Short mmCIF file of C-alpha atoms in Angstrom, two decimals:
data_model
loop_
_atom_site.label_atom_id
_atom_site.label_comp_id
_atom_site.label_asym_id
_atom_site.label_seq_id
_atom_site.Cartn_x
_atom_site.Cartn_y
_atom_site.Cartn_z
CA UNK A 1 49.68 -26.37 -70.49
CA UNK A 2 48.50 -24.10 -73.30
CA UNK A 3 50.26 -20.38 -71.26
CA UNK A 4 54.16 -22.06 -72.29
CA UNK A 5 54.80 -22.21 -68.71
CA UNK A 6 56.11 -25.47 -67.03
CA UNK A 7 54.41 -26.98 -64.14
CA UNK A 8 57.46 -28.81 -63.13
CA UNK A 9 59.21 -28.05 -60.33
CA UNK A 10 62.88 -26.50 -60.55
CA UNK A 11 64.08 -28.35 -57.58
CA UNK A 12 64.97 -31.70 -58.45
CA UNK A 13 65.65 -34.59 -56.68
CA UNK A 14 68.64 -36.39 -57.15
CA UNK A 15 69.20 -38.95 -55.16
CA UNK A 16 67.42 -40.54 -51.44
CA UNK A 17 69.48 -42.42 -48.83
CA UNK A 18 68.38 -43.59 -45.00
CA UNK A 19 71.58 -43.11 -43.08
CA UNK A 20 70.67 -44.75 -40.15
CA UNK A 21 67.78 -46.93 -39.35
CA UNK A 22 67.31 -48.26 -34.92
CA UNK A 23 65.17 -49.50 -32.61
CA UNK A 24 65.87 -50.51 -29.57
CA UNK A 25 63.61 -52.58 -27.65
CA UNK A 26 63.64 -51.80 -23.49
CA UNK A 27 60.02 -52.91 -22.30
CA UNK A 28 56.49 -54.04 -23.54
CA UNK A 29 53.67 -52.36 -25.31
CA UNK A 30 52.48 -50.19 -22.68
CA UNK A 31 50.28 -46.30 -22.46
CA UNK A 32 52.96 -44.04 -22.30
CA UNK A 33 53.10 -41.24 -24.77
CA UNK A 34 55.41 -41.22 -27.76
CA UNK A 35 58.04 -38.52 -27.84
CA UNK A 36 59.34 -37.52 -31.37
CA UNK A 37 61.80 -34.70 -31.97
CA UNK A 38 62.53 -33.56 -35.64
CA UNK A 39 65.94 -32.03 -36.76
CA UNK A 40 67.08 -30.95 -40.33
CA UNK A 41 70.59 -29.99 -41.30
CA UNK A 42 71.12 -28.46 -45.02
CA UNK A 43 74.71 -28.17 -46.55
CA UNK A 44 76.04 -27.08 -49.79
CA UNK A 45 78.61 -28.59 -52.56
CA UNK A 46 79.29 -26.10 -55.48
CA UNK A 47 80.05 -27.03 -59.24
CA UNK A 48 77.83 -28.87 -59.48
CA UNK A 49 75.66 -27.11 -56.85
CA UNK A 50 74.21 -30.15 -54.79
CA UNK A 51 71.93 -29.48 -51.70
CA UNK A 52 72.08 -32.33 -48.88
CA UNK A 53 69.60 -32.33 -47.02
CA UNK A 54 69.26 -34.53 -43.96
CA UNK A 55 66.30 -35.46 -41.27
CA UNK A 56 66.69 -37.00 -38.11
CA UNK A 57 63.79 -38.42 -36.56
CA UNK A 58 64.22 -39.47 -32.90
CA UNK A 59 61.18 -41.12 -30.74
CA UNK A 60 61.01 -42.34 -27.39
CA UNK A 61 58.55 -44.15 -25.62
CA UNK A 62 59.27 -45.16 -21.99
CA UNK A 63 59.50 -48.01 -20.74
CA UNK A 64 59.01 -49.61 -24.69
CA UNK A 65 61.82 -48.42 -27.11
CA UNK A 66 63.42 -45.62 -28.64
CA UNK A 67 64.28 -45.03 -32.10
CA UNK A 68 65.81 -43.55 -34.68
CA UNK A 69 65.69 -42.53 -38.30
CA UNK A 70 68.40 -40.70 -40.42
CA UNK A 71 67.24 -39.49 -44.05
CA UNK A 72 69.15 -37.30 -46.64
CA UNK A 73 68.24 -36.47 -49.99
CA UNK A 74 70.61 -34.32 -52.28
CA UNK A 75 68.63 -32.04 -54.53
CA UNK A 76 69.41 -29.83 -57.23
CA UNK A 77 68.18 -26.49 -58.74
CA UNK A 78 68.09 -26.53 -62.34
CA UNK A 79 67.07 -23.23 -63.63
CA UNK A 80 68.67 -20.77 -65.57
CA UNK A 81 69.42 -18.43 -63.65
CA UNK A 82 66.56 -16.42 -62.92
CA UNK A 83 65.64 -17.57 -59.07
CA UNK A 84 66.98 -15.36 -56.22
CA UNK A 85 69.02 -16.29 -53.69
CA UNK A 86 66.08 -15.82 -51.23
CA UNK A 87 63.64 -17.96 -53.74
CA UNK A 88 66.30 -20.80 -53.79
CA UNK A 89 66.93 -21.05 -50.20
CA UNK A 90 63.08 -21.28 -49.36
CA UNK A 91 62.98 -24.10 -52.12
CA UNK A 92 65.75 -26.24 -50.43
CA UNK A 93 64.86 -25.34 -46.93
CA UNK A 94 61.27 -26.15 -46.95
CA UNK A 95 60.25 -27.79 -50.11
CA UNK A 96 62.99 -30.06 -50.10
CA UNK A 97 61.72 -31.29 -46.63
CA UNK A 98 58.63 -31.45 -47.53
CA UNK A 99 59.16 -34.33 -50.55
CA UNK A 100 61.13 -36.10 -47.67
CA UNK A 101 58.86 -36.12 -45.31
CA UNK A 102 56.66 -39.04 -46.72
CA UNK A 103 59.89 -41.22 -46.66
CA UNK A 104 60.11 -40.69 -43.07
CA UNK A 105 56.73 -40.87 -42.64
CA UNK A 106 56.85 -44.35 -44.32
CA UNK A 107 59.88 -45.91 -42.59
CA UNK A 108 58.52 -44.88 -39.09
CA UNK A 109 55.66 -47.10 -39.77
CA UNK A 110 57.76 -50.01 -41.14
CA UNK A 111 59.96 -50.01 -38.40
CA UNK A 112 56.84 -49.90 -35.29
CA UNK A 113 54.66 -52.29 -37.66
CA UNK A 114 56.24 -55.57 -35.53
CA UNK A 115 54.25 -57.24 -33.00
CA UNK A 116 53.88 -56.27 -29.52
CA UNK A 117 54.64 -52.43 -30.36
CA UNK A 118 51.54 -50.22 -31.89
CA UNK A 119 52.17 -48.68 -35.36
CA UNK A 120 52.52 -45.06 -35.43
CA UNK A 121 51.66 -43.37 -38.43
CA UNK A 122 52.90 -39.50 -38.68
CA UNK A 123 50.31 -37.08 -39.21
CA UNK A 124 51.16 -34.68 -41.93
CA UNK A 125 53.25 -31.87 -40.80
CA UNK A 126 53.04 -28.15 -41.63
CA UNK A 127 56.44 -28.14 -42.73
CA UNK A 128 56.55 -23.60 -43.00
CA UNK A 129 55.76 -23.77 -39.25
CA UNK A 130 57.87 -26.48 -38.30
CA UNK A 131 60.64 -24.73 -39.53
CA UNK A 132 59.61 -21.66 -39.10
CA UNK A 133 59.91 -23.09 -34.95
#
């Protein structure tokens, strides 16, 4: 870019791990309505400071299975020392969900794409009001 500023993002990401991937099978396909509930959990490592950042994804469906989905990414901030404290905790708390979102978006499918159980596909999430909830 020809202004000297960079495009790039100071929040990186470091590393991506599911923690726990189940479904458990307890009836046929069938009408009822999907439940999902959403949780997030941030904690903090100094020197070097690491962000872990973790989603749980839990979905019901009566009568056909419940599941669940455990995803944590550990992000860094690499500037130099000009963000605020209130800058860098809206970076972790929402943007860093945000880039994991599609992961969890993506594994939900995998794991309903089997036969006899209709593939969900996550719609995309306003992540400020999710969290903002």
């Amino acid at each position: 870019m020809g202004n000297g500023k960079s495009i790039e993002s100071v929040l990186k990401l470091n590393m991506i791990a599911f923690d726990k991937i189940e479904f458990e099978r307890s009836g046929f396909m069938n009408d009822n309505e999907l439940e999902l509930e959403i949780l997030s959990n941030i904690s903090q490592r100094q020197d070097p400071e690491i962000y872990k950042v973790t989603l749980i994804l839990k979905g019901k469906k009566p009568e056909e299975y419940t599941l669940e989905i455990g995803l944590s990414g550990y992000f860094s901030i690499e500037s130099d020392g000009e963000l605020t404290e209130d800058l860098k905790n809206t970076l972790v708390t929402k943007n860093s969900v945000a880039i994991l979102m599609p992961y969890l978006r993506s594994e939900v499918s995998l794991l309903t794409a089997q036969p006899e159980v209709e593939c969900v596909v996550l719609p995309a999430f306003n992540i400020n009001n999710m969290l903002d909830n």
